[in-house]
Coordinates of C-alpha atoms and ligand atoms in Angstrom, one line a residue:
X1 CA -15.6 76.5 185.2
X2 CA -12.0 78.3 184.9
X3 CA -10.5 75.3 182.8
X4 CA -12.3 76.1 180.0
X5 CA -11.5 78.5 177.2
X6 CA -14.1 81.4 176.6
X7 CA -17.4 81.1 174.8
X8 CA -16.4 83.5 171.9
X9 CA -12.9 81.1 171.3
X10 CA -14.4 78.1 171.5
X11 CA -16.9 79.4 168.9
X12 CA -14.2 80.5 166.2
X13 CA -11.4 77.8 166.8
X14 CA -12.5 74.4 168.6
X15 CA -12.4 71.6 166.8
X16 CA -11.6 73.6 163.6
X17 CA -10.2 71.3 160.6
X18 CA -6.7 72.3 159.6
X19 CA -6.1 72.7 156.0
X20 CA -2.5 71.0 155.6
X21 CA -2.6 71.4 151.8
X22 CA -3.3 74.9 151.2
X23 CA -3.3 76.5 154.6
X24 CA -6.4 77.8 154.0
X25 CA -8.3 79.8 156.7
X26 CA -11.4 77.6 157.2
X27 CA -12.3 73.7 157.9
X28 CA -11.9 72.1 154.4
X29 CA -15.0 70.2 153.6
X30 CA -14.8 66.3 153.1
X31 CA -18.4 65.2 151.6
X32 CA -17.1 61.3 151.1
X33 CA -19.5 59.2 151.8
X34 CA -16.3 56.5 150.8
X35 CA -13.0 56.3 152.5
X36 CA -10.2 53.9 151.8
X37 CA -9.3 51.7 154.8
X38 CA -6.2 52.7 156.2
X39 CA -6.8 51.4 159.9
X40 CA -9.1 48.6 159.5
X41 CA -10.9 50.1 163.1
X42 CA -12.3 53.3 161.6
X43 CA -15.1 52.8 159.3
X44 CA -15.9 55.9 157.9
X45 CA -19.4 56.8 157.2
X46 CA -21.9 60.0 157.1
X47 CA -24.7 57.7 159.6
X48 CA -22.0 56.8 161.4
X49 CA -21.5 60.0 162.8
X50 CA -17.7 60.0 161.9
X51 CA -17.2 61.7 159.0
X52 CA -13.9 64.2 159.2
X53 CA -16.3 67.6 159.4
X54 CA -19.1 65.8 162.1
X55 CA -16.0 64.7 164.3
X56 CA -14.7 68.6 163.9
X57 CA -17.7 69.8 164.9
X58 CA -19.0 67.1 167.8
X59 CA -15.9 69.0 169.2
X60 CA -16.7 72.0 169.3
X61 CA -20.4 71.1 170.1
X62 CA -18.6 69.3 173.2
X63 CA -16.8 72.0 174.3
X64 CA -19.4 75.0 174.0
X65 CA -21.1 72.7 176.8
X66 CA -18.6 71.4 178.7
X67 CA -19.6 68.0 177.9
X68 CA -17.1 65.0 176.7
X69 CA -18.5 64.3 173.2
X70 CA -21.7 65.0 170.5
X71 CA -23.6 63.8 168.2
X72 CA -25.1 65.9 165.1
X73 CA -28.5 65.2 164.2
X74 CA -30.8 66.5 161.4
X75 CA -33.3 68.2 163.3
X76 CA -33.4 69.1 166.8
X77 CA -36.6 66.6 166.8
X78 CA -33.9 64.0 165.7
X79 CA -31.9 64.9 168.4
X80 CA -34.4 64.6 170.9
X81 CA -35.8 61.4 169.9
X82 CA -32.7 59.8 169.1
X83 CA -31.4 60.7 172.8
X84 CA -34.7 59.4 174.8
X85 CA -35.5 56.0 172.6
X86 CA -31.4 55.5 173.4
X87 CA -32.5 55.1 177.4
X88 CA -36.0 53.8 177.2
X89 CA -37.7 50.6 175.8
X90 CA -41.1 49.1 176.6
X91 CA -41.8 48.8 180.2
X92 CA -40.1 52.1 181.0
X93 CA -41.4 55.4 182.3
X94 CA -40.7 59.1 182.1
X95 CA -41.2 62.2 183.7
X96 CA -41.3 65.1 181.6
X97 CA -41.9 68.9 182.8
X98 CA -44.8 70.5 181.9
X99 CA -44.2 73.1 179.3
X100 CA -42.3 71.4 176.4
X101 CA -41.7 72.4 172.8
X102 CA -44.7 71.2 170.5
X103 CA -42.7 68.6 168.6
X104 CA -41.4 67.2 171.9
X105 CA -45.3 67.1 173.2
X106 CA -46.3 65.2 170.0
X107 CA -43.5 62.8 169.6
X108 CA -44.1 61.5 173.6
X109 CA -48.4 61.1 173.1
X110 CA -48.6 60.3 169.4
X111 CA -45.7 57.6 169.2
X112 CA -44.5 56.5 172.6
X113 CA -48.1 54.0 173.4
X114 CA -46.7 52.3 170.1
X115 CA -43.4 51.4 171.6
X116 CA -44.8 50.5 175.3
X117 CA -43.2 53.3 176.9
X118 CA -45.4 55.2 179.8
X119 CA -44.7 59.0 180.2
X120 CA -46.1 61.2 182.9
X121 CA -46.3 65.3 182.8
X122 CA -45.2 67.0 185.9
X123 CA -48.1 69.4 187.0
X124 CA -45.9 72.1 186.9
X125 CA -41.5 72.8 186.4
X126 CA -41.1 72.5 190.1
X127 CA -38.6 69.7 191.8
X128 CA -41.4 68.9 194.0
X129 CA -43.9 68.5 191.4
X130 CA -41.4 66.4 189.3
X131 CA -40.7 64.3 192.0
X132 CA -44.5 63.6 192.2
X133 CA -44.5 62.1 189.1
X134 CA -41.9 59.1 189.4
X135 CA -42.7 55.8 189.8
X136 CA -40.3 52.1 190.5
X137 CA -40.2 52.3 186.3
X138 CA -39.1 55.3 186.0
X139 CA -35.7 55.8 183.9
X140 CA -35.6 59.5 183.2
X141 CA -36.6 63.2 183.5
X142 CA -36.8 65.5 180.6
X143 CA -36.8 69.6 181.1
X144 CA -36.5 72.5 179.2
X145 CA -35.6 75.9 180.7
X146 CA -36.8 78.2 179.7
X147 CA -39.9 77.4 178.6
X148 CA -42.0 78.1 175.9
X149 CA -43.8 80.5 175.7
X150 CA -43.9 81.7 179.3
X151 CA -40.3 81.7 180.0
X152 CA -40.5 79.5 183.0
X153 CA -37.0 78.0 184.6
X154 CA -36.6 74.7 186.1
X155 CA -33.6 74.5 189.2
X156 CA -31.2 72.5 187.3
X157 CA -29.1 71.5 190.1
X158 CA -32.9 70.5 191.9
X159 CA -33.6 67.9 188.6
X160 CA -29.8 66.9 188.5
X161 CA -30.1 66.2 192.5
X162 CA -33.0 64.2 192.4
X163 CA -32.4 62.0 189.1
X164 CA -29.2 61.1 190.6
X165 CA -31.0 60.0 194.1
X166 CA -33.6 57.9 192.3
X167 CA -30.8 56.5 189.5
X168 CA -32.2 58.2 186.6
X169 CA -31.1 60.0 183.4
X170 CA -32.0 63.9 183.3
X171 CA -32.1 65.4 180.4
X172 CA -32.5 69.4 178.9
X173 CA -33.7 70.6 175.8
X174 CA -31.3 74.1 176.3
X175 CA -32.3 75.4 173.1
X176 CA -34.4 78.7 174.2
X177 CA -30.9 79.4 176.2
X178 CA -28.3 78.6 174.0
X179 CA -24.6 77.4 175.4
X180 CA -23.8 81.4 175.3
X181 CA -26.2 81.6 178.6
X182 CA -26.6 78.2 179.8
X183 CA -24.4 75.2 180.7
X184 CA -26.6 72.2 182.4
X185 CA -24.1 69.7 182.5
X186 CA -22.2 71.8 185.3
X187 CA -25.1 71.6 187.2
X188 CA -25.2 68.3 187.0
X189 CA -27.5 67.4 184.0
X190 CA -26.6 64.3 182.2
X191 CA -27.2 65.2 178.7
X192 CA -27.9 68.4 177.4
X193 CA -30.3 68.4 173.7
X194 CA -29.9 71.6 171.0
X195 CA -32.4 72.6 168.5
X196 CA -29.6 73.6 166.2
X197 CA -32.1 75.5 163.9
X198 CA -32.2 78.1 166.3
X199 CA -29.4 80.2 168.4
X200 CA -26.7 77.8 166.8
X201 CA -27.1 78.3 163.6
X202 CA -29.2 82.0 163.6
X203 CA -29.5 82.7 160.7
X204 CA -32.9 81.1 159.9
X205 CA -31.2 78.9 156.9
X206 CA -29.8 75.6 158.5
X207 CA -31.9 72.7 160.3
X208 CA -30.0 70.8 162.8
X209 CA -29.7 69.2 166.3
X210 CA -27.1 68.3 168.4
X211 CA -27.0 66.2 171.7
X212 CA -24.0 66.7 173.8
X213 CA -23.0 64.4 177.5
X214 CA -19.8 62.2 178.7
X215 CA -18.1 59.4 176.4
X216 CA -20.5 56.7 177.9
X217 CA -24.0 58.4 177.1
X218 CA -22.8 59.5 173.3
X219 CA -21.7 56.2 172.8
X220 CA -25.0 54.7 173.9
X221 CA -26.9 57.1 171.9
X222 CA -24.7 57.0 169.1
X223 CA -25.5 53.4 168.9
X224 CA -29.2 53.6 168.4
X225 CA -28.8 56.4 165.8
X226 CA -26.6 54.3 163.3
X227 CA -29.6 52.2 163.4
X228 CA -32.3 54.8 163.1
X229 CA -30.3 57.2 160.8
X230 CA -30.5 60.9 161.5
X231 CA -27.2 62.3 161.0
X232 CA -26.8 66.0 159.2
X233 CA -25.3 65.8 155.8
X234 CA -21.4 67.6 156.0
X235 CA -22.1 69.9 153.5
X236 CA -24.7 71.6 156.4
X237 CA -22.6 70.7 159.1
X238 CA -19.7 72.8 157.5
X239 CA -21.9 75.9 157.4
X240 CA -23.3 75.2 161.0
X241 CA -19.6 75.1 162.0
X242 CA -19.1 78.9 160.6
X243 CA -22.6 80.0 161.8
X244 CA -21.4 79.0 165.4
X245 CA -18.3 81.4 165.1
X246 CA -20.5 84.0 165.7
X247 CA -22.7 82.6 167.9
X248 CA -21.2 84.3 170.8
X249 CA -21.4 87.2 169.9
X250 CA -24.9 87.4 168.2
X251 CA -25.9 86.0 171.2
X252 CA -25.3 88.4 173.9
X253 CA -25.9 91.3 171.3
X254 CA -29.6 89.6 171.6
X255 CA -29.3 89.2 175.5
X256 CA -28.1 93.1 175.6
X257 CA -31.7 93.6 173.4
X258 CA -33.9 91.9 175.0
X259 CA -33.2 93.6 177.9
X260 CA -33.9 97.0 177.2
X261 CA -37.2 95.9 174.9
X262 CA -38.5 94.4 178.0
X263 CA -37.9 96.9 180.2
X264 CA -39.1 99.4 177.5
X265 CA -42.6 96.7 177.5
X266 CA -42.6 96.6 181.2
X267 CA -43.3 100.6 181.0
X268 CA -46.2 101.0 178.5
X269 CA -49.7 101.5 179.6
X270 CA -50.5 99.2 176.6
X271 CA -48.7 95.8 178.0
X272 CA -50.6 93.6 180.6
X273 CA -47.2 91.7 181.8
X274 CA -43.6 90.9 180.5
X275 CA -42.2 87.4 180.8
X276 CA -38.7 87.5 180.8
X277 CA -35.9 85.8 183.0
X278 CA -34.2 89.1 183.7
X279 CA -36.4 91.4 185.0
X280 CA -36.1 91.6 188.7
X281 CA -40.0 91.1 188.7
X282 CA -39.8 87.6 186.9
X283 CA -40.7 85.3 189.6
X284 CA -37.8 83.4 189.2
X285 CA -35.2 86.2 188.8
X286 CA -32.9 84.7 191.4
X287 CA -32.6 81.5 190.2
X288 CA -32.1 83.0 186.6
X289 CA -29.2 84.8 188.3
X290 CA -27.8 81.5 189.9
X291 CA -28.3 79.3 187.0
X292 CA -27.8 81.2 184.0
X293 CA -25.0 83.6 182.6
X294 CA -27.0 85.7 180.2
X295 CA -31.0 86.3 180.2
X296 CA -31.5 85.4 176.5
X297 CA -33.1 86.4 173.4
X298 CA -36.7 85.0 174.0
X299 CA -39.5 86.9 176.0
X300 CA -43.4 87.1 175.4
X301 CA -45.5 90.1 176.8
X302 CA -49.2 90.3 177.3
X303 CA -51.3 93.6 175.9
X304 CA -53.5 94.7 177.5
X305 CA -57.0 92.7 176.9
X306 CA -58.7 95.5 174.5
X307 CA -56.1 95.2 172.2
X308 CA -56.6 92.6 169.4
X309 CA -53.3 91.8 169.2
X310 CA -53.3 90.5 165.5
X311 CA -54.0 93.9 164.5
X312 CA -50.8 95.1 166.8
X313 CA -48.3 92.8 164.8
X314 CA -50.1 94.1 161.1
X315 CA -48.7 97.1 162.5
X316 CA -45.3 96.4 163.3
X317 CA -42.7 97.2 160.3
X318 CA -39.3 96.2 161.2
X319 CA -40.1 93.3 163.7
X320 CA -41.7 90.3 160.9
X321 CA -44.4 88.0 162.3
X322 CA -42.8 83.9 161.9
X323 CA -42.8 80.6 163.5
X324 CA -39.3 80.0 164.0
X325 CA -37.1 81.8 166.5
X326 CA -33.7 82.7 167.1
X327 CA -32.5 84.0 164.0
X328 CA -30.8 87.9 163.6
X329 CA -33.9 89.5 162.5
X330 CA -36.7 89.8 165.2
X331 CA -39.5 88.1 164.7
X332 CA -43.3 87.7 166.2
X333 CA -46.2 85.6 166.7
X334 CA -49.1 84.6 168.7
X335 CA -48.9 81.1 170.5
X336 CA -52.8 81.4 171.0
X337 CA -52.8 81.3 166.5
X338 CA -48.8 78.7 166.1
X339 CA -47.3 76.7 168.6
X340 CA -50.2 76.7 170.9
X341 CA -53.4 76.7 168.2
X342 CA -54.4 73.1 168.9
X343 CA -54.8 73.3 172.5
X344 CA -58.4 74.2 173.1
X345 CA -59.2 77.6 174.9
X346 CA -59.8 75.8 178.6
X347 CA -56.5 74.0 178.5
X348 CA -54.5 77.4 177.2
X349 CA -55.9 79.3 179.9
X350 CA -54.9 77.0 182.4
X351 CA -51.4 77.1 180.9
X352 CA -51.7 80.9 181.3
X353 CA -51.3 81.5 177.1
X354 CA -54.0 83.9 176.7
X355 CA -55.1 85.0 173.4
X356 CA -53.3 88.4 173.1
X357 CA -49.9 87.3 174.4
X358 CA -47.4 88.0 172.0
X359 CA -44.0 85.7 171.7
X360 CA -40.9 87.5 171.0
X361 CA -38.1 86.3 169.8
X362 CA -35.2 89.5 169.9
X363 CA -32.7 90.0 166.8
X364 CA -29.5 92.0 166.6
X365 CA -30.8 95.1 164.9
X366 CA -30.2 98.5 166.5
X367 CA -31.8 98.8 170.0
X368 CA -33.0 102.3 169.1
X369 CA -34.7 101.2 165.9
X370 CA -36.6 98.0 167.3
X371 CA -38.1 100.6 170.3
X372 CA -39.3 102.7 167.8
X373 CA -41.1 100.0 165.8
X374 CA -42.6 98.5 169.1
X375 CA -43.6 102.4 170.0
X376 CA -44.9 103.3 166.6
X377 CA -47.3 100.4 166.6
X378 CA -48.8 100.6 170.3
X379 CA -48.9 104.4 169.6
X380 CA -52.0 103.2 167.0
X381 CA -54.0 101.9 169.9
X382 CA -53.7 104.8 172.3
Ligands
LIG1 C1 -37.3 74.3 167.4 C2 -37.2 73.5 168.6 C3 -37.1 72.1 168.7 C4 -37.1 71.3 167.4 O1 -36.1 71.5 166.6 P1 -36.1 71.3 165.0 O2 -34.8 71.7 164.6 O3 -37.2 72.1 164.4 O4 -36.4 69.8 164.8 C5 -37.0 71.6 169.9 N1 -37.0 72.3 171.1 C6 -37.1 73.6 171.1 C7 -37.1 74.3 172.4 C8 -37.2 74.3 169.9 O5 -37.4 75.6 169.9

């Protein structure tokens, strides 16, 4: 999309605040949760979403995704639910892909019965397999691509296609991408969904969300979320606008990373199998290629089965074992022991999650010194 200005621009300068008193080099921060009427139209207010620094950032936001407006949320779980419960009430049904985010899983089977809404899980991320799954009540299908833990893709353009055939709302978690290597909404996507904890803010010290589409669907959603209150206090959004300066940057130094640690992974006796988007042996390396700009940050690999691969990680130095994702550092863990621990054993082995794969999520730190670590540590099992 030519007409718009380049990731690492939009990331320092969009929607940036101007400081007409001082001239100061940064968005001045307005915590007001009181403004004076001046036009009796604009009623600011931090849950109205219209505070001075959410407005300067919804921008940006906006523009890093080639969307019309944004909303920012507290959570990316906030996010999420504010943008689905904005499109659905009792009666309705959804179609949702089958590898989701944990949070996502538990907000759709432990709350959705109590508001009436039905909910089908597609057997697999396929078009075909989504399309299975709607029925004459169905309003909307929800992906996310890639997935976790596998890295799995969904065709974008496929979902966007065939929501818009059958008059429903798609809609992307893009998180595990970021808008440094992903844009849905120019494939078509209506409304695109942002753990902000992650890639945006990557530094591992800010929780957020964001949810960015046209005027229309930010309006709708907006709506709801007044009511339901979720919005990020502006004292956070102000640092999540300076973390997003560099997100450009940090990101592709991560794509660059991730690259050579999985091809490094791919090459050790020790490692069963690789999962990640941009290794020409990922099944769905083309449509990587057609659908995204940059590989990403996130990969899992598989040891080999005589390997406990608990011990492994006890002997990693540089590369720390966490939950969370996306930040600088590297970090490690076992879906079989976090994200994936309450699934029983049957139902993780049919999700292909075995017990020794290892999720990776890759920082910024010198290519040469997270190759050694990963060395180092396999080199205690040979
Ligand atoms: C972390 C995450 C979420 C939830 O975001 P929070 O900011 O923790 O509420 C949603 N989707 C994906 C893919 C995530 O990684």
């Amino acid at each position: 999309m030519s007409n718009h200005k380049g990731i690492n621009t939009i990331c320092t300068h969009t929607g940036e605040l101007e400081d007409k008193e001082y001239r100061g080099a940064v968005s001045p921060l307005y915590m007001s949760t009181s403004y004076v009427f001046e036009e009796v139209e604009v009623k600011r207010y931090p849950r109205y979403f219209n505070t001075p620094n959410q407005v300067a950032l919804a921008k940006k936001m906006a523009a890093l995704e080639h969307g019309e407006d944004a909303l920012i949320f507290g959570s990316g779980m906030a996010a999420i639910s504010n943008a689905l419960m904005a499109f659905l009430k009792a009666g309705d049904h959804v179609v949702f892909q089958d590898a989701l985010y944990g949070g996502t899983t538990n907000l759709v089977t432990e709350e959705f019965h109590k508001f009436g809404i039905e909910y089908s899980f597609a057997k697999d991320s396929s078009v075909k397999s989504l399309e299975a799954e709607i029925q004459s009540n169905t309003r909307l299908i929800y992906i996310e691509s890639p997935s976790n833990p596998l890295m799995k893709l969904t065709d974008m353009a496929g979902v966007a296609k065939l929501a818009r055939e059958h008059g429903l709302v798609s809609m992307i978690d893009n998180t595990f991408a970021s808008p440094v290597n992903q844009n849905p909404l120019d494939f078509g996507i209506d409304i695109v969904i942002h753990s902000a904890t992650k890639y945006m803010g990557g530094h591992s010290d800010i929780l957020a969300g964001t949810v960015i589409s046209s005027t229309d669907y930010i309006d709708r959603i907006r709506h709801l979320a007044k009511n339901l209150g979720g919005n990020l206090s502006d004292y956070t959004v102000w640092l999540l606008e300076r973390s997003l300066k560099t997100m450009g940057i940090r990101v592709k130094a991560q794509n660059h990373n991730a690259q050579k640690l999985a091809e490094f992974l791919s090459s050790e006796d020790l490692v069963e199998n690789v999962y990640y988007p941009g290794l020409k042996e990922h099944p769905e390396h083309e449509l990587a290629k057609k659908q995204m700009k940059g590989f990403g940050g996130m990969m899992s690999f598989g040891l080999k089965e005589r390997i406990n691969a608990s011990a492994f990680m006890k002997e990693l130095k540089l590369i720390k074992p966490s939950m969370s994702l996306a930040g600088v550092e590297s970090t490690i863990l076992l879906p079989s022991k976090t994200s994936h621990g309450l699934l029983s054993p049957e139902e993780r082995q049919k999700q292909g999650i075995k017990d020794n794969l290892l999720r990776f999520s890759v920082g910024i730190e010198d290519i040469e010194d997270l190759i050694e670590d990963l060395k180092q540590a396999l080199g205690k099992f040979k």
